[in-house]
Short mmCIF file of C-alpha atoms in Angstrom, two decimals:
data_model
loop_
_atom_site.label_atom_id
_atom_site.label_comp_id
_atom_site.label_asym_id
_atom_site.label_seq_id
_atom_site.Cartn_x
_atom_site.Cartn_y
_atom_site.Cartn_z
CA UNK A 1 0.00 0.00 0.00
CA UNK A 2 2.69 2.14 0.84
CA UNK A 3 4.50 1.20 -2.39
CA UNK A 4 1.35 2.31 -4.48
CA UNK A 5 1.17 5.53 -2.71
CA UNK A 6 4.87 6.77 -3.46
CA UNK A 7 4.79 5.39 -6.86
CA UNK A 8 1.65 7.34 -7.26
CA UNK A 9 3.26 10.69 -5.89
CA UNK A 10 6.18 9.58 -7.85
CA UNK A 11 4.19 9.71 -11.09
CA UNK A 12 2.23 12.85 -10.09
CA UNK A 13 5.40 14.93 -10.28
CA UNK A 14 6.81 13.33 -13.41
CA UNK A 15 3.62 14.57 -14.77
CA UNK A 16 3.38 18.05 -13.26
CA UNK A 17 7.42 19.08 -14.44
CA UNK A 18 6.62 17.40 -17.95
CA UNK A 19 3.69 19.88 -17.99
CA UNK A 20 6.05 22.77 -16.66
CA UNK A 21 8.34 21.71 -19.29
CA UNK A 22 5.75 21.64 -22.12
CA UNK A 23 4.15 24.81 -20.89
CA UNK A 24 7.80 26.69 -22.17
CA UNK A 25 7.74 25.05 -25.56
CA UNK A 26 4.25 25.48 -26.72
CA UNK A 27 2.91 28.83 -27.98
CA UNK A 28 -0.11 30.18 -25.05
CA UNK A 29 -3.71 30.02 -25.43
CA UNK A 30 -3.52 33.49 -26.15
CA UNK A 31 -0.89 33.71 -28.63
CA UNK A 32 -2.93 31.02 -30.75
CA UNK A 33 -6.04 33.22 -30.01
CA UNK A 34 -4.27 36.58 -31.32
CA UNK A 35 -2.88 34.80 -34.12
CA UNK A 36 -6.55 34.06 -35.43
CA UNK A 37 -7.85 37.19 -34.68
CA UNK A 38 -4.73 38.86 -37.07
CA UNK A 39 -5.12 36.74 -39.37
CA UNK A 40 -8.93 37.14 -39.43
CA UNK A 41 -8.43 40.72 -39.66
CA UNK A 42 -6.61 40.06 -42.76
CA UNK A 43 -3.82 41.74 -41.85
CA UNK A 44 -1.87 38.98 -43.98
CA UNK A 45 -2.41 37.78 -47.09
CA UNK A 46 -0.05 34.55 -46.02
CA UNK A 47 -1.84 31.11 -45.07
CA UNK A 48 -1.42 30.20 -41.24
CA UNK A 49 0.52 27.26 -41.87
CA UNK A 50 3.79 29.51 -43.98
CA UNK A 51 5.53 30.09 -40.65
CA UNK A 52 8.58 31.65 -43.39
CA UNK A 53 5.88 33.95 -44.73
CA UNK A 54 4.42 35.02 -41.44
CA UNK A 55 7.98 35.41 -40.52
CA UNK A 56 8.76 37.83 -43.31
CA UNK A 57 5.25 40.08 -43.04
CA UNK A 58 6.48 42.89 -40.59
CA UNK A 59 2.71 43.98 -40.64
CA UNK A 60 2.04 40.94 -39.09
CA UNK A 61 4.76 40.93 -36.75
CA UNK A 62 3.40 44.14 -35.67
CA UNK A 63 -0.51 43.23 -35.17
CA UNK A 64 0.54 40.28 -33.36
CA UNK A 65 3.29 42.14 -30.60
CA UNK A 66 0.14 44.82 -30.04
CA UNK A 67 -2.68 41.97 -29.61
CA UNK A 68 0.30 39.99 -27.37
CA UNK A 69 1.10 42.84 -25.23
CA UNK A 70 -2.90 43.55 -24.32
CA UNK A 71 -4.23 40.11 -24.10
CA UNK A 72 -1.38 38.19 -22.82
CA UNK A 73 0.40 38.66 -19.12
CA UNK A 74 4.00 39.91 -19.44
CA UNK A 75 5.15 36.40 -18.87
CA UNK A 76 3.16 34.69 -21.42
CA UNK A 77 3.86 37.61 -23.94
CA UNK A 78 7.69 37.17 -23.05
CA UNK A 79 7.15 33.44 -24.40
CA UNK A 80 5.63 34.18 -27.32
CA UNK A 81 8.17 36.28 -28.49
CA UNK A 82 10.62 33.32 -27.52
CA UNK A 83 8.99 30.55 -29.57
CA UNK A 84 8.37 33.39 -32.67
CA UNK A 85 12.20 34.17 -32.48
CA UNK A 86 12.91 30.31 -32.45
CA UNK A 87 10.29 29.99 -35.45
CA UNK A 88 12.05 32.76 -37.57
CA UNK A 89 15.56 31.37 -37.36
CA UNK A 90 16.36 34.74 -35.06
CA UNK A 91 19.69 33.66 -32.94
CA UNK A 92 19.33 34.23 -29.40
CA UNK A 93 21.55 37.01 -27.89
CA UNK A 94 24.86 34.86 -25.76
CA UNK A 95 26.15 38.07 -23.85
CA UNK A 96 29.46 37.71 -22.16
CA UNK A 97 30.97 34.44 -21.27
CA UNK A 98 31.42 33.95 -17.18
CA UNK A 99 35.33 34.07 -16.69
CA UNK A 100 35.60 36.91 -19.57
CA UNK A 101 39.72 38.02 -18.92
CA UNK A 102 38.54 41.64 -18.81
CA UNK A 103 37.19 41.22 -15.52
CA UNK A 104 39.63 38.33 -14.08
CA UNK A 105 42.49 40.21 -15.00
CA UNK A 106 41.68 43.18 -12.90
CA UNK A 107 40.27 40.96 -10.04
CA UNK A 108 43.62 39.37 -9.78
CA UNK A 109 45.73 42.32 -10.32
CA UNK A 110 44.14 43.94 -7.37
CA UNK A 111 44.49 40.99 -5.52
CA UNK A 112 48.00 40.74 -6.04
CA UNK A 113 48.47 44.49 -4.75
CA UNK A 114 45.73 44.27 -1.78
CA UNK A 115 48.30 40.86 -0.51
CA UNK A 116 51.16 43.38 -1.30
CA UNK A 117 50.06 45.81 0.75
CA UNK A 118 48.75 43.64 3.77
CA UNK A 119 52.11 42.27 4.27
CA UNK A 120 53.65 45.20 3.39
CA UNK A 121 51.77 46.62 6.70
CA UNK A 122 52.87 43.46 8.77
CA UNK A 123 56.24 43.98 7.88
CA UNK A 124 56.42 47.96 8.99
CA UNK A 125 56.57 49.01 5.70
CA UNK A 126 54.63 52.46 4.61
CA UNK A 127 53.21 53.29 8.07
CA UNK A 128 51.77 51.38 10.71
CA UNK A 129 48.22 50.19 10.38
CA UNK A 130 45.11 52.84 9.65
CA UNK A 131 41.80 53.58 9.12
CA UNK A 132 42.64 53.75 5.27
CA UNK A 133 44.05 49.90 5.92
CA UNK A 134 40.82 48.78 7.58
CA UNK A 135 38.63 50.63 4.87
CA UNK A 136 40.23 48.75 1.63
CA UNK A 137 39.65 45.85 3.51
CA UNK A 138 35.91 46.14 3.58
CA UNK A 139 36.43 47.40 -0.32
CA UNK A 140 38.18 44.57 -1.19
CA UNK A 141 35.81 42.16 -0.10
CA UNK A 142 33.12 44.04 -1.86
CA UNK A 143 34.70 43.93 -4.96
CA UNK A 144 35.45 40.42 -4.58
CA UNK A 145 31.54 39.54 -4.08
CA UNK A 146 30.58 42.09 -6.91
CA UNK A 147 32.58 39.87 -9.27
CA UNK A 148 31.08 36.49 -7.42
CA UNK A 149 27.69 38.00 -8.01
CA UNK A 150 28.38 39.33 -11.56
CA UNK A 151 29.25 35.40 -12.41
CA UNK A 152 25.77 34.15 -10.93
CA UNK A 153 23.51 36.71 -12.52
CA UNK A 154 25.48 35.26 -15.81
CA UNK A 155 24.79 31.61 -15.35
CA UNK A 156 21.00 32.55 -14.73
CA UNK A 157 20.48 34.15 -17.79
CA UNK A 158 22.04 37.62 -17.36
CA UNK A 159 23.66 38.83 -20.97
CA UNK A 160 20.91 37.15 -22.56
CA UNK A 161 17.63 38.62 -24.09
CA UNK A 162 15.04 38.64 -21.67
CA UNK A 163 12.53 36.09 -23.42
CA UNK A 164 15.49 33.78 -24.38
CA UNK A 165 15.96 33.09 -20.47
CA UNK A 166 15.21 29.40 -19.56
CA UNK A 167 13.16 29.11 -17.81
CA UNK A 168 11.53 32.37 -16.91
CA UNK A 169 11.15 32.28 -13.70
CA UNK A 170 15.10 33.08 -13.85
CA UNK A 171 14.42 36.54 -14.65
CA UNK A 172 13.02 37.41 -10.92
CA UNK A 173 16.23 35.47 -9.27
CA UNK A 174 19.10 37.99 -12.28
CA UNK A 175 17.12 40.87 -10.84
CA UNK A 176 17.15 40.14 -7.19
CA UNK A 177 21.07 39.68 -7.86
CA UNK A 178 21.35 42.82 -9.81
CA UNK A 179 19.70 44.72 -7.19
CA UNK A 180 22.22 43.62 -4.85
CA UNK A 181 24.69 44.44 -6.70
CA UNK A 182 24.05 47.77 -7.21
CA UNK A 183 23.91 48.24 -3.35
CA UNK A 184 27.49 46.37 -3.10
CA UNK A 185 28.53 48.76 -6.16
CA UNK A 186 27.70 52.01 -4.26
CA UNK A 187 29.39 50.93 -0.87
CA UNK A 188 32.47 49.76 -2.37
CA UNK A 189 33.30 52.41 -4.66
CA UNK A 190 32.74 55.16 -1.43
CA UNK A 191 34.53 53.24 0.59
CA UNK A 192 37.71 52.66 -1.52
CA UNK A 193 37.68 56.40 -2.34
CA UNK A 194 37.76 57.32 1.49
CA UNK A 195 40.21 54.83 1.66
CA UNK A 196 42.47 57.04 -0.70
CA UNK A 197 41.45 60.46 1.27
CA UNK A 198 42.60 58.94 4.78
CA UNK A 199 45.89 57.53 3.60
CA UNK A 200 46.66 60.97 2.14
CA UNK A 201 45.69 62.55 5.34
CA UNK A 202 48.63 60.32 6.94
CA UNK A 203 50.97 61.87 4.13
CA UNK A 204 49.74 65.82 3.49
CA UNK A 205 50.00 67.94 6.44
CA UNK A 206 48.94 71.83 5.56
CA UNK A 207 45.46 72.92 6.62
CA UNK A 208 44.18 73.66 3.20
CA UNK A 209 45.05 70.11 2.19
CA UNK A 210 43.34 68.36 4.80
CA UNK A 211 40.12 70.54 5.39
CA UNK A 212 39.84 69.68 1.35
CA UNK A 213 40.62 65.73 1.96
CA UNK A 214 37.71 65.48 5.07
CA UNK A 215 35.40 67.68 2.88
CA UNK A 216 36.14 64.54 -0.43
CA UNK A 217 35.54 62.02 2.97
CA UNK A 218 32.59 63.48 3.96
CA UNK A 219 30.99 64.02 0.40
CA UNK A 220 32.03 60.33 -0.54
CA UNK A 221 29.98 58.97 2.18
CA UNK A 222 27.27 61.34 1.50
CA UNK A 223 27.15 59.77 -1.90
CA UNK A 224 27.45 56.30 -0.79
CA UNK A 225 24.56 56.77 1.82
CA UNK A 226 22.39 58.30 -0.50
CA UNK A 227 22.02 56.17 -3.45
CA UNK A 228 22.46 52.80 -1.21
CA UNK A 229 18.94 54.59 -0.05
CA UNK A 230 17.62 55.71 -3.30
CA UNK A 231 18.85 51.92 -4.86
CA UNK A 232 17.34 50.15 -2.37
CA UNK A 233 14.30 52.11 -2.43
CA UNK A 234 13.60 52.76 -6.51
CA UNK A 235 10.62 51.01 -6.06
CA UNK A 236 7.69 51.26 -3.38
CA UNK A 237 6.95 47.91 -2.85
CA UNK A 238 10.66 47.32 -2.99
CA UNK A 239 9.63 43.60 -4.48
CA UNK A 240 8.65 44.96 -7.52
CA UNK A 241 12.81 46.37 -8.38
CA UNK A 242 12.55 42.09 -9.13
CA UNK A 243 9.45 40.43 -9.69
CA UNK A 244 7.20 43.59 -11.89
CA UNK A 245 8.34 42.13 -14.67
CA UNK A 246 6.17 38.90 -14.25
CA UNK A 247 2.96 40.61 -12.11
CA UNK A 248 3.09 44.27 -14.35
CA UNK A 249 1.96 45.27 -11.03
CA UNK A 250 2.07 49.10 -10.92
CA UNK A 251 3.80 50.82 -8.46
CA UNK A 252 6.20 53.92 -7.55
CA UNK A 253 9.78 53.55 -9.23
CA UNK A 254 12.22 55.96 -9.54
CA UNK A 255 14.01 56.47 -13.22
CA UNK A 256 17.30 54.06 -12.70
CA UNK A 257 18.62 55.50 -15.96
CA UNK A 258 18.40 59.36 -14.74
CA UNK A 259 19.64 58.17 -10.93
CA UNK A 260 22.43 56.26 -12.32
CA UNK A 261 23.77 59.07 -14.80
CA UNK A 262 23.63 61.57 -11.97
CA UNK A 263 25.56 59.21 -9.70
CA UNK A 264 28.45 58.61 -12.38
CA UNK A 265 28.84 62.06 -12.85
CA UNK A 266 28.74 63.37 -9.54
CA UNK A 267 31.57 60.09 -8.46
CA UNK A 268 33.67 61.93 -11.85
CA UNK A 269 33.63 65.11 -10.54
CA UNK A 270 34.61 63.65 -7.23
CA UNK A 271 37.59 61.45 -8.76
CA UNK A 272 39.16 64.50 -10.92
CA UNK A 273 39.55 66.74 -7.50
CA UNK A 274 41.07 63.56 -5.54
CA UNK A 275 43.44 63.01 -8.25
CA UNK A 276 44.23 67.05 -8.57
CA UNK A 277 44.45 67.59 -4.71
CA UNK A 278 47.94 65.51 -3.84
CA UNK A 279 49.69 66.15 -7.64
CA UNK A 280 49.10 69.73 -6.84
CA UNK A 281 50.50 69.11 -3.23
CA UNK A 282 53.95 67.09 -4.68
CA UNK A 283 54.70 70.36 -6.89
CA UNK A 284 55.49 72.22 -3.89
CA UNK A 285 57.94 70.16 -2.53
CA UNK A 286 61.78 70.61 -2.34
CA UNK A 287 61.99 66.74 -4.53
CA UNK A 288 64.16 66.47 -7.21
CA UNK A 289 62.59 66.91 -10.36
CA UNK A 290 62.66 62.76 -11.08
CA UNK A 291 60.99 62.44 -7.71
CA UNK A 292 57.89 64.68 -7.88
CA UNK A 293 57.55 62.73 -11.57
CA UNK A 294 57.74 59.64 -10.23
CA UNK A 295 55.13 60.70 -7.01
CA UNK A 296 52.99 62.59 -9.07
CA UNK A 297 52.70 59.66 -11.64
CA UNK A 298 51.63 57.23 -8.77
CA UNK A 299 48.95 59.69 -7.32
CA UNK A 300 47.75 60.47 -10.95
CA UNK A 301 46.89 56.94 -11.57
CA UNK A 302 43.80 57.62 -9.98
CA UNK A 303 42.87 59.23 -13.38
CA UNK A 304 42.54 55.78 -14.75
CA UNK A 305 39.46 55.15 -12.34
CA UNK A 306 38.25 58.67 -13.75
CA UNK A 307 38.39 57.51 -17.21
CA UNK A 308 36.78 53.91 -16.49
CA UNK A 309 34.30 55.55 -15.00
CA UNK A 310 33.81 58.23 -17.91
CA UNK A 311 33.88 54.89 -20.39
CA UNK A 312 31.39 53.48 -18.32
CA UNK A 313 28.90 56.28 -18.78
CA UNK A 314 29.21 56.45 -22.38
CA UNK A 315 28.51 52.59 -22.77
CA UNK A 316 25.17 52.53 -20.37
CA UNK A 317 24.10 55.74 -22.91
CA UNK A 318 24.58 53.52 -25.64
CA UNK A 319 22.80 50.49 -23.97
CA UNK A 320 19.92 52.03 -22.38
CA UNK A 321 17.42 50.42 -20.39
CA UNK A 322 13.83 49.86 -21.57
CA UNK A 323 12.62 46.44 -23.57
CA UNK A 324 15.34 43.96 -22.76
CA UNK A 325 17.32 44.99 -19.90
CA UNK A 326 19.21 41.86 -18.73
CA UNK A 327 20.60 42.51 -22.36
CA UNK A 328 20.94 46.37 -22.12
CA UNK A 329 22.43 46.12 -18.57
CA UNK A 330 25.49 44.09 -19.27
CA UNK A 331 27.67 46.21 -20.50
CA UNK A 332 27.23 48.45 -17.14
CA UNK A 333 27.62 45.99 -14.71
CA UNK A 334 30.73 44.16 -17.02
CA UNK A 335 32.36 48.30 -16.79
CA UNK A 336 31.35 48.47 -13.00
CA UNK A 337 33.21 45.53 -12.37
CA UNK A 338 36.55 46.31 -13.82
CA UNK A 339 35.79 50.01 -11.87
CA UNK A 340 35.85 48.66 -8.36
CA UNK A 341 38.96 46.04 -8.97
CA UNK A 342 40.64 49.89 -10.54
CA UNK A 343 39.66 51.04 -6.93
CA UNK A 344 41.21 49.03 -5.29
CA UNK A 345 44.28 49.27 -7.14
CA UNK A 346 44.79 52.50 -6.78
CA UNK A 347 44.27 52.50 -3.54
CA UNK A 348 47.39 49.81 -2.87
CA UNK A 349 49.50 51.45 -5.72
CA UNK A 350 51.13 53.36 -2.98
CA UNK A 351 51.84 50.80 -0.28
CA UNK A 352 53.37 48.67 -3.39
CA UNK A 353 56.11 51.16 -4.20
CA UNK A 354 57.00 51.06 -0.68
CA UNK A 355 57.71 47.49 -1.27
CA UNK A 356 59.57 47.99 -3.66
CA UNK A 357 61.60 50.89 -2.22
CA UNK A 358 62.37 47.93 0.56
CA UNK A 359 63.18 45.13 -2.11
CA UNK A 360 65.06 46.90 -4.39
CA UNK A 361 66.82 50.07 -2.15
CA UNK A 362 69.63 50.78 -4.34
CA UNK A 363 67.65 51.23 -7.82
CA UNK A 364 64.19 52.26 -6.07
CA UNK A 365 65.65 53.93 -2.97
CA UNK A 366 68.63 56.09 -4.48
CA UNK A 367 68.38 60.56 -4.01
CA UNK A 368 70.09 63.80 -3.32
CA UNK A 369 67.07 65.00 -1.56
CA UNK A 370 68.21 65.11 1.77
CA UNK A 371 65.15 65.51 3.93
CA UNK A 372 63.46 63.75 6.92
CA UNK A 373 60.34 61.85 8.30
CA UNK A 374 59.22 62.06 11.90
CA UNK A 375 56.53 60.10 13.44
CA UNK A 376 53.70 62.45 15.26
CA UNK A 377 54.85 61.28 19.05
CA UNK A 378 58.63 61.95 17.91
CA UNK A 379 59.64 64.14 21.02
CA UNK A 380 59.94 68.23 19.95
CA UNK A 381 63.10 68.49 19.09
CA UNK A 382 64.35 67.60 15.60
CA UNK A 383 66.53 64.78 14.64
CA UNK A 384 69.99 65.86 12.65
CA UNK A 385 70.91 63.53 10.14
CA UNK A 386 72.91 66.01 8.19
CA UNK A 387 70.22 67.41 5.96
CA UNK A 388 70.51 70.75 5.25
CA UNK A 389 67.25 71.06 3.34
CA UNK A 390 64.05 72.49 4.92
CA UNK A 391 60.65 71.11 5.04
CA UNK A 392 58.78 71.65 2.07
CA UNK A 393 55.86 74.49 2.30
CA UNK A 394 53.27 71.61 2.22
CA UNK A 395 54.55 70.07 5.54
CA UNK A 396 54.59 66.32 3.74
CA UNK A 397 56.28 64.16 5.56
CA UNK A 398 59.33 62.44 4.47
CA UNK A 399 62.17 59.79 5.53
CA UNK A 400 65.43 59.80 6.40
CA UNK A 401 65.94 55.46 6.52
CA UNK A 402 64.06 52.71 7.03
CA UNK A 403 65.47 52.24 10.58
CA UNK A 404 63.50 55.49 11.55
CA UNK A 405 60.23 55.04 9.18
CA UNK A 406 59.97 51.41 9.42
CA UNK A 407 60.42 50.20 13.47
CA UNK A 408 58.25 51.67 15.14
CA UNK A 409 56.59 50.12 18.27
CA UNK A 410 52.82 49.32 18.45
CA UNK A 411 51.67 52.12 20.05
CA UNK A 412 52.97 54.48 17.92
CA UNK A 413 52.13 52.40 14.64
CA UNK A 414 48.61 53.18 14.51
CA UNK A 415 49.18 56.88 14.96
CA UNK A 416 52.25 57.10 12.76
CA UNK A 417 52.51 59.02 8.94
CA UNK A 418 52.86 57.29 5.95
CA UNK A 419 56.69 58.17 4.57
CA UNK A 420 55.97 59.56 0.93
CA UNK A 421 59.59 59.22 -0.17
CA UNK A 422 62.52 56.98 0.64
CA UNK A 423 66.18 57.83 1.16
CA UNK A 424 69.10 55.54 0.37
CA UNK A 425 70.29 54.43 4.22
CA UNK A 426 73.57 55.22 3.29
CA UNK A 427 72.99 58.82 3.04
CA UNK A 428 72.59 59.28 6.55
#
């Protein structure tokens, strides 16, 4: 008895997923229904059986996506649109493969430099441990789940048209991951840029410098706060950011194109002054002229963020969002994910030439500027070690050796300054 009953249930659910799978392969009632009525209408001088005909009759294609998209539900009108495609000979849209090198390649590049500069800061190089350090942590890990969820939204469908994805309840689960990772996007890209403005507060002393460098910290997080509430919030219910497609339920929704164009452009603006701020700073220094090149070439490597940014701009103009947008929103979220690895890059960029200041002293370390570093509990009076140049106007902090820079206890660590250039140690 107990046999029957299981083989029963058994054969029950064989039956109910063959008629799930059937129910994505045949046309809908009211597809067939439409189709009549069209061809009733004579809107089509071709007989209902020459499916190349139909094919070919755009005013026919036309009467049927109008009588679709009022007598069908989204969902149903989404399948229709599948099986025509599949009936035509239209090729479905692939969209970018899942391990695509433009994406790895930064993700393991800014690995490479985050590990640099973690054991750079375990091994006393560049400054004791920081807020900065603790902020590009967080970032990191961000970016590293923006590219984890970049790779799931792909092998649910994302990159491909929005009718071609199989099956279609798919859809809801690529937008419930793309609306997290628009949050993640937000968050990270803040916090990696306030990582940048509190390592240069460790670095630039002079008043103008660092009431501009909290002013970049505190609009960065006003930015990040902001459109992790407006993302989070486009839509009143929230559910329908995900599931509207499938229930056209209407409801309250923000414009995501015009909220994500102002965000880009207000984050550009931002970048251009962060990059501007310390260059401008290293040009006032007493450096050799190979020195302030070198310096201002690291800090200006931020512009590479600005332009990735600018390039992702222009390609969500070109790929707006309306009809098909787990097609249309690729190319943002591909662009978006190179930006935040960028981030975190620049971020580290620093911390690695410190390494390899420490690695490579004689080629790296080699200068006639003869200035010095001092750490902020360094008792009042100034060390001698026969330099006989003054402090630059900017106050920036600078080092003597790594004996000095690079030793210092753990109390003092967490309050120390970043060195921004290195002397040779047998200089002093």
């Amino acid at each position: 008895m107990l046999l029957r009953r299981v083989l029963l249930l058994a054969s029950v659910a064989l039956v109910a997923g063959a008629a799930s799978t059937e129910s994505e392969d045949t046309f809908p009632q009211c597809a067939v229904t439409c189709q009549s009525q069209v061809i009733a209408d004579n809107s089509t001088s071709c007989a209902t059986t020459d499916t190349s005909c139909l094919c070919a009759d755009d005013t026919f294609q036309t009467d049927m996506t109008d009588c679709v998209s009022t007598s069908c539900t989204p969902k149903q009108a989404l399948l229709t649109k599948r099986l025509n495609n599949r009936q035509c000979g239209i090729p479905p849209h692939k969209g970018r493969p899942k391990l695509d090198s433009g994406t790895l390649i930064p993700l393991i590049i800014s690995t490479l430099l985050f590990g640099n500069r973690i054991a750079a800061k375990f091994m006393g190089l560049g400054g004791g441990w920081g807020a900065d350090d603790y902020t590009i942590i967080v970032a990191y890990g961000l970016g590293v789940a923006i590219f984890g969820i970049n790779i799931t939204m792909i092998d649910y469908g994302f990159g491909q048209n929005l009718w071609d994805i199989t099956p279609l309840d798919n859809i809801t689960i690529v937008l419930k991951y793309f609306y997290a990772f628009t949050l993640l996007y937000k968050a990270q890209i803040s916090l990696a840029k306030i990582s940048v403005c509190l390592f240069l507060l460790r670095i630039f002393q002079s008043k103008m410098f660092r009431i501009g460098a909290f002013t970049i910290i505190a609009l960065n997080a006003a930015i990040g706060i902001t459109w992790l509430f407006t993302d989070s919030l486009r839509c009143i219910p929230v559910r329908l950011a995900w599931d509207q497609w499938a229930t056209g339920e209407v409801g309250r929704c923000v414009n995501f194109i015009a909220v994500t164009f102002v965000n880009a452009y207000v984050n550009i603006a931002v970048d251009t002054v962060m990059v501007l701020m310390p260059v401008y700073e290293v040009f006032k220094l007493n450096l050799s002229a190979r020195k302030k090149a070198g310096v201002s070439v690291m800090f200006a490597m931020g512009l590479v963020l600005t332009g990735v940014a600018i390039a992702r701009v222009i390609v969500f103009w070109f790929n707006r969002w309306n009809t098909n947008p787990t097609v249309q929103l690729q190319p943002i979220v591909h662009w978006s994910v190179i930006e935040v690895q960028i981030a975190v890059m620049c971020a580290c960029l620093p911390t690695f030439r410190a390494m390899l200041v420490h690695v490579f002293p004689k080629v790296l370390g080699n200068s006639s500027d003869k200035s010095y570093y001092a750490h902020r509990n360094t008792p009042s009076k100034p060390p001698t070690f026969g330099s006989t140049q003054p402090l630059s106007k900017s106050h920036i902090n600078k080092t003597v050796s790594y004996s000095i820079d690079y030793t210092t206890n753990k109390r003092n660590q967490r309050h120390s300054f970043v060195p921004l250039v290195e002397m040779d140690p047998h200089e002093t």
